[in-house]
C-alpha cells in the first residue's frame, strides 16, 4: 500500500508540475504571438510606405 500511495503521489505531483509549465507556456506563447504580430505590422507598414512613395513619384 505504501508503494501505491507513493506512486499516486508522484503522479499527482507530476501532473501539478506539468499543469504549471503548461500555464507558463501559454503565457509565453501569448506574449510571443503578440510581439510577432506587432513586428509583422511594423514590417508591413515599412514595406507599404516605400511602395506608395515609388508609385506616387512617377505621377
Short mmCIF file of C-alpha atoms in Angstrom, two decimals:
data_model
loop_
_atom_site.label_atom_id
_atom_site.label_comp_id
_atom_site.label_asym_id
_atom_site.label_seq_id
_atom_site.Cartn_x
_atom_site.Cartn_y
_atom_site.Cartn_z
CA UNK A 1 0.00 0.00 0.00
CA UNK A 2 2.85 2.39 0.77
CA UNK A 3 4.27 1.81 -2.69
CA UNK A 4 0.92 2.52 -4.33
CA UNK A 5 0.36 5.71 -2.35
CA UNK A 6 3.90 6.86 -3.19
CA UNK A 7 3.33 6.23 -6.89
CA UNK A 8 -0.01 8.05 -6.85
CA UNK A 9 1.65 10.94 -5.01
CA UNK A 10 4.39 11.05 -7.64
CA UNK A 11 1.82 11.06 -10.45
CA UNK A 12 -0.21 13.78 -8.76
CA UNK A 13 2.92 15.87 -8.18
CA UNK A 14 4.00 15.40 -11.78
CA UNK A 15 0.54 16.42 -13.01
CA UNK A 16 0.66 19.59 -10.92
CA UNK A 17 4.13 20.33 -12.31
CA UNK A 18 3.07 19.85 -15.92
CA UNK A 19 -0.01 21.98 -15.24
CA UNK A 20 2.21 24.83 -14.05
CA UNK A 21 4.59 24.52 -17.00
CA UNK A 22 1.59 24.39 -19.36
CA UNK A 23 0.25 27.65 -17.89
CA UNK A 24 3.70 29.25 -18.23
CA UNK A 25 3.97 28.05 -21.83
CA UNK A 26 0.52 29.53 -22.56
CA UNK A 27 1.61 32.89 -21.14
CA UNK A 28 4.92 32.84 -23.02
CA UNK A 29 3.25 31.81 -26.29
CA UNK A 30 0.67 34.60 -25.98
CA UNK A 31 3.43 37.17 -25.34
CA UNK A 32 5.43 35.74 -28.26
CA UNK A 33 2.47 35.94 -30.64
CA UNK A 34 1.63 39.50 -29.52
CA UNK A 35 5.20 40.66 -30.16
CA UNK A 36 5.39 38.87 -33.52
CA UNK A 37 2.07 40.46 -34.55
CA UNK A 38 3.41 43.92 -33.69
CA UNK A 39 6.66 43.22 -35.57
CA UNK A 40 4.71 41.96 -38.62
CA UNK A 41 2.52 45.08 -38.56
CA UNK A 42 5.62 47.31 -38.41
CA UNK A 43 7.24 45.36 -41.25
CA UNK A 44 4.07 45.65 -43.33
CA UNK A 45 3.98 49.42 -42.74
CA UNK A 46 7.67 49.64 -43.69
CA UNK A 47 7.00 47.67 -46.88
CA UNK A 48 3.88 49.65 -47.76
CA UNK A 49 5.33 53.15 -47.36
CA UNK A 50 8.18 52.84 -49.91
CA UNK A 51 5.76 51.19 -52.36
CA UNK A 52 3.34 54.12 -52.03
CA UNK A 53 6.18 56.63 -52.38
CA UNK A 54 7.57 54.94 -55.51
CA UNK A 55 4.11 54.73 -57.09
CA UNK A 56 3.40 58.42 -56.37
CA UNK A 57 6.79 59.65 -57.68
CA UNK A 58 6.29 58.86 -61.42
CA UNK A 59 2.91 60.64 -61.37
#
